[in-house]
Coordinates of C-alpha atoms and ligand atoms in Angstrom, one line a residue:
X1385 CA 20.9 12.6 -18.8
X1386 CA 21.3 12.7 -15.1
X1387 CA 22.4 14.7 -12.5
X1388 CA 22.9 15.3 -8.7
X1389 CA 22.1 18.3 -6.6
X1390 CA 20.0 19.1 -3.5
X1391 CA 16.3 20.6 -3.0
X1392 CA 16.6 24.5 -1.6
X1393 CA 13.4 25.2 -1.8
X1394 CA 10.2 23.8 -2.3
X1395 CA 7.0 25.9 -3.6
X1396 CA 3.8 25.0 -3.7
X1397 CA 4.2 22.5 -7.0
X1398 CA 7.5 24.1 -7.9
X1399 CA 10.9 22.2 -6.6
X1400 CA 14.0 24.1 -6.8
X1401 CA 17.2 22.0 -7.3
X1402 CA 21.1 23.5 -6.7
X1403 CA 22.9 21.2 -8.9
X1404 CA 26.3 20.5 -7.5
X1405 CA 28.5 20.1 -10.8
X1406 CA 27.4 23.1 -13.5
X1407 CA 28.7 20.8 -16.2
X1408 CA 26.2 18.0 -16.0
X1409 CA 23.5 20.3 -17.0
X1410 CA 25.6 21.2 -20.3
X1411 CA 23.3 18.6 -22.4
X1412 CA 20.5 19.5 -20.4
X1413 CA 20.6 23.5 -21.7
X1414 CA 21.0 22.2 -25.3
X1415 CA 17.1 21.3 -25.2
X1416 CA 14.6 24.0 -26.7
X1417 CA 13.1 25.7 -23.6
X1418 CA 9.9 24.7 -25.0
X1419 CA 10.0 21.4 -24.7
X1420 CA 9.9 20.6 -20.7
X1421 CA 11.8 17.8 -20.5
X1422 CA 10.0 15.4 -18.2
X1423 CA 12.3 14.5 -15.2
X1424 CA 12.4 11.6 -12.3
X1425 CA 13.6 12.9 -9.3
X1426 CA 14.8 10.1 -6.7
X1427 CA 15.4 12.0 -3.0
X1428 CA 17.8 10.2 -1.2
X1429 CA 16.8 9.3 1.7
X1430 CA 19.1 10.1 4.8
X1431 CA 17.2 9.0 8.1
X1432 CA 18.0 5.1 9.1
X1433 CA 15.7 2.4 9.2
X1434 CA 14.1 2.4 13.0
X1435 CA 14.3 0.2 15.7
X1436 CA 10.4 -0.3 15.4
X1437 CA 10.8 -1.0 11.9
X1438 CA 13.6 -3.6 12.2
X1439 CA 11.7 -5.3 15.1
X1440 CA 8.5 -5.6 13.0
X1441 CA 10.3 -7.0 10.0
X1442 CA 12.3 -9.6 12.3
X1443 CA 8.9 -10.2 13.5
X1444 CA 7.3 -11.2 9.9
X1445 CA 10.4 -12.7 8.6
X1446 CA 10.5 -15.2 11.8
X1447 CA 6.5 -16.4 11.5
X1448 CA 7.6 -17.0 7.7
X1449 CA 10.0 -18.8 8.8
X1450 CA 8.2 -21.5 10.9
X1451 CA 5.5 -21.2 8.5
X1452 CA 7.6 -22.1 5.4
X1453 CA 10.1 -24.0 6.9
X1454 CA 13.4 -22.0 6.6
X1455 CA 15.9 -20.7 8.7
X1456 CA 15.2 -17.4 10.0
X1457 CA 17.9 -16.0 8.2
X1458 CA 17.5 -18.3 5.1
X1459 CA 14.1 -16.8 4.8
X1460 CA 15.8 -13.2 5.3
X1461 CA 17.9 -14.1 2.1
X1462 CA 14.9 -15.8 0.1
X1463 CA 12.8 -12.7 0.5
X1464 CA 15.4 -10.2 0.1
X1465 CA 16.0 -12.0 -3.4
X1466 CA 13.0 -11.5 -4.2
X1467 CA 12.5 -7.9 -3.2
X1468 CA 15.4 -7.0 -5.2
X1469 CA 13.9 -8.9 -8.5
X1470 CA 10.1 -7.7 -7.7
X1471 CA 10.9 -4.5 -7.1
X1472 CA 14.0 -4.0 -8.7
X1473 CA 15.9 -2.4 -6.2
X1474 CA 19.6 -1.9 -5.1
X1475 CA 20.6 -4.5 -2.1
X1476 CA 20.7 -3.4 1.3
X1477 CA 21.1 -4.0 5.0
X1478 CA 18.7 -4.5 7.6
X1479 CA 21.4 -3.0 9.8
X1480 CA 21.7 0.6 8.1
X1481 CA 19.5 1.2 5.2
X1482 CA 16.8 3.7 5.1
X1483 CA 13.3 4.6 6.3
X1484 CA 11.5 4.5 2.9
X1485 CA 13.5 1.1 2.4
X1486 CA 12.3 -0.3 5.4
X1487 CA 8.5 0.7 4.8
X1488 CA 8.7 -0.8 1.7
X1489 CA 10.2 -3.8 2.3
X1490 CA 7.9 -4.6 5.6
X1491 CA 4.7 -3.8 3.2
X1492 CA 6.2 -5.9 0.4
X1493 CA 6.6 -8.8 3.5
X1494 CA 3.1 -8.5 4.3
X1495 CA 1.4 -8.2 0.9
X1496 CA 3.8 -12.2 0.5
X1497 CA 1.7 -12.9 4.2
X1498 CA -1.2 -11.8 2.9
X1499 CA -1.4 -13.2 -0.4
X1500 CA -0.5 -16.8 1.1
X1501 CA -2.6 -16.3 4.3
X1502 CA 0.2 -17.2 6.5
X1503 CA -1.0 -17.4 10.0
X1504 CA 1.1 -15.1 12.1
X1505 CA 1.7 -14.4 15.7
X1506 CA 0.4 -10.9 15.9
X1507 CA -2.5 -9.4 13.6
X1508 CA -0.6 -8.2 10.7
X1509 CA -1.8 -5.1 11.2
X1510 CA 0.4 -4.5 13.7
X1511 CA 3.1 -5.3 11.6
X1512 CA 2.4 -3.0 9.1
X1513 CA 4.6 0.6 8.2
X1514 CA 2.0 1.9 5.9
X1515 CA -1.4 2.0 6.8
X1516 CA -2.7 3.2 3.5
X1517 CA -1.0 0.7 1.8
X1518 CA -1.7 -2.3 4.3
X1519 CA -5.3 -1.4 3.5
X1520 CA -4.9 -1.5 -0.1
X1521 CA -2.8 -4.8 0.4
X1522 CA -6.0 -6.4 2.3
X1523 CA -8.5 -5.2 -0.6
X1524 CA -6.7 -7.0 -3.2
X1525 CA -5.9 -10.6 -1.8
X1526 CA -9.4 -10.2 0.3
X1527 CA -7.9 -10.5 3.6
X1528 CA -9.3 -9.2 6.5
X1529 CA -7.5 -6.1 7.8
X1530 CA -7.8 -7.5 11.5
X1531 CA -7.5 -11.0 11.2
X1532 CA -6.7 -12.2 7.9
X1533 CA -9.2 -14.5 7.3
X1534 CA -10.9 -14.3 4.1
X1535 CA -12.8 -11.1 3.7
X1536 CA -15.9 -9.2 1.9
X1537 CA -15.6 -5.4 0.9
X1538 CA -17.6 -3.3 3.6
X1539 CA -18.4 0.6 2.8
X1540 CA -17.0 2.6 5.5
X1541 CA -19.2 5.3 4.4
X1542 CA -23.0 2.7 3.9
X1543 CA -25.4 5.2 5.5
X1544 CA -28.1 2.6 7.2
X1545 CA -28.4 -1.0 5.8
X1546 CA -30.4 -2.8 3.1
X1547 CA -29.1 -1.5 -0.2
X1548 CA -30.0 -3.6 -2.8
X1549 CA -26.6 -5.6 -3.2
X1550 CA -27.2 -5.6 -7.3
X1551 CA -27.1 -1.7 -7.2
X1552 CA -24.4 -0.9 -4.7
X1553 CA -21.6 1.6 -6.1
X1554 CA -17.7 1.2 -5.2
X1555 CA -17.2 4.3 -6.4
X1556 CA -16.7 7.3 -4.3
X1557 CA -16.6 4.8 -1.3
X1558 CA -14.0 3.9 1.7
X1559 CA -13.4 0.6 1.4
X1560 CA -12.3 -1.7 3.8
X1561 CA -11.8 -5.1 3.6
X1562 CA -13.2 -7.1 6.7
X1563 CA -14.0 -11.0 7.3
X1564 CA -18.1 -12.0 8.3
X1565 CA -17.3 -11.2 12.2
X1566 CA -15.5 -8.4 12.0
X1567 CA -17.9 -6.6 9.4
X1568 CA -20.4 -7.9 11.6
X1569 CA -18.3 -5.9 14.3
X1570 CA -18.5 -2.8 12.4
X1571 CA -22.0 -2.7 12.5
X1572 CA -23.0 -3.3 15.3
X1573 CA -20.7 -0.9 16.8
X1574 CA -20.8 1.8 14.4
X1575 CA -18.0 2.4 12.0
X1576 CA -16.6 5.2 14.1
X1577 CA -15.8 3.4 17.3
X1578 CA -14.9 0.3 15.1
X1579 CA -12.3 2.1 13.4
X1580 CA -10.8 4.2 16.8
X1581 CA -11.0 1.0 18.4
X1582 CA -8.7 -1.1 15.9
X1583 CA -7.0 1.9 14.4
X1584 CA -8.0 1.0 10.8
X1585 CA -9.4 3.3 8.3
X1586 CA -11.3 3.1 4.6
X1587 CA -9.2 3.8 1.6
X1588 CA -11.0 5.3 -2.0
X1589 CA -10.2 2.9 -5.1
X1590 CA -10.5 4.8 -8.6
X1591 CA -12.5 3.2 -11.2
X1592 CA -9.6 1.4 -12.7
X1593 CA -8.2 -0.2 -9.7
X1594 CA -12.0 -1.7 -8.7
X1595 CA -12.1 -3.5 -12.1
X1596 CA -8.3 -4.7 -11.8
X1597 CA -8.9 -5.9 -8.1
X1598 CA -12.4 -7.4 -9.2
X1599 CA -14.6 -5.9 -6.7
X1600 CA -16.9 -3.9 -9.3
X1601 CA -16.3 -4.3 -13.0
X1602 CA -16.7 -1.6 -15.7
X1603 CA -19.6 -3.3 -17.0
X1604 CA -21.5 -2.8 -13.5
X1605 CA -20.3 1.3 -13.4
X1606 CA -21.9 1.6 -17.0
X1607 CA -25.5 -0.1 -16.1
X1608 CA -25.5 2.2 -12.7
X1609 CA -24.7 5.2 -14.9
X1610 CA -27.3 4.1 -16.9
X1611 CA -29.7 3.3 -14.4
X1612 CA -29.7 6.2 -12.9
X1613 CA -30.1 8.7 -15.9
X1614 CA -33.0 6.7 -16.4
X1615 CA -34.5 7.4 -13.1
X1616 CA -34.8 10.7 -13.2
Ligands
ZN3015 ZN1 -20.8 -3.7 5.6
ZN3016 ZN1 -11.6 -10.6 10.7

């Protein structure tokens, strides 16, 4: 069942649609009011791709290039196939396709930079459309958010040093993920004028996502748990 209207109001958790053809909610009616029937609402995104945006992915796409040794607009093909197949989304233009598009597709760009730590012209992070997500991105190919060289976890939030390594907790953290001289950086400066200085910021990983990404296993959460209902 689907159907196509436009949001007139939205409250709090509650999003009001208009449908624009009555008809195409004839099957929907049919359903016991009881039941809820779980929905997946797409919002179509109206505002074009920007001019930053097309100059940053021009950008990305062109050190690819050199690095991997295509054409610049070879490589815009190669990685727009893929995009397409990863992320299974409908073809588009660099020319006139959307915001959201565009963020997406630059952070899928980067993540491929990352994960192959392609040297590029200018710190990815300048690249990047999405800070949260550029964050997240360095975490999980260990890449350092300023440099990209190959990078340690560092707790944005670490009050003073010398916690036992064996006993540090992920959990409830900001993360960041941050190569020997730049963590070294951090503190020395103090995380504060570290982060105004290269406009980066610590992102919270849920349990899950630490043991998928390999920085704290389950195991490690259970003995801490442990551990510390024993101390008291
Ligand atoms: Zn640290
Ligand atoms: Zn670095």
């Amino acid at each position: 069942m689907n159907f196509i209207g436009k949001i007139t109001e939205i409250n709090g958790r509650y999003v009001t649609v208009k449908v624009d053809d009555l008809l195409s909610l004839g099957l929907i009616n049919s359903v016991n009011d009881d039941e809820h029937p779980e929905v997946d609402v797409t919002v179509v995104d109206k505002r074009l791709i920007s001019p930053v945006q097309r100059r940053k992915t021009y950008a990305i796409l062109r050190d690819m290039s050199d690095f991997f040794g295509y054409t610049l607009d070879e490589m815009k093909n190669v990685m727009k196939g893929l995009f397409y197949e990863t992320m299974d989304a409908h073809e588009f233009s660099l020319g006139n396709t959307d915001i959201t598009t565009a963020r997406t597709f630059i952070s899928f760009l980067l993540e491929f930079a990352l994960k192959y730590h392609m040297p590029m012209r200018k710190p990815a992070l300048e690249y990047q459309d999405d800070l949260d997500v550029y964050m997240y991105q360095s975490l999980k190919n260990r890449s350092c958010v300023i440099c990209g060289l190959a990078a340690d976890v560092h707790h944005v939030d670490t009050v003073g040093m010398g916690n036992d390594r064996r006993t540090v907790d992920h959990r409830e953290k900001h993360l960041i993920a941050l190569c020997r001289a730049h963590h070294n950086e951090a503190h020395n400066i103090g995380w504060p004028v570290f982060a105004q200085k290269y406009h980066v910021k610590g992102i919270k990983l849920d349990p899950e996502t630490l043991q998928r990404l390999g920085i704290m296993t389950f195991k490690r959460m259970e003995e801490i748990d442990g551990t510390t209902t024993n101390v008291q």
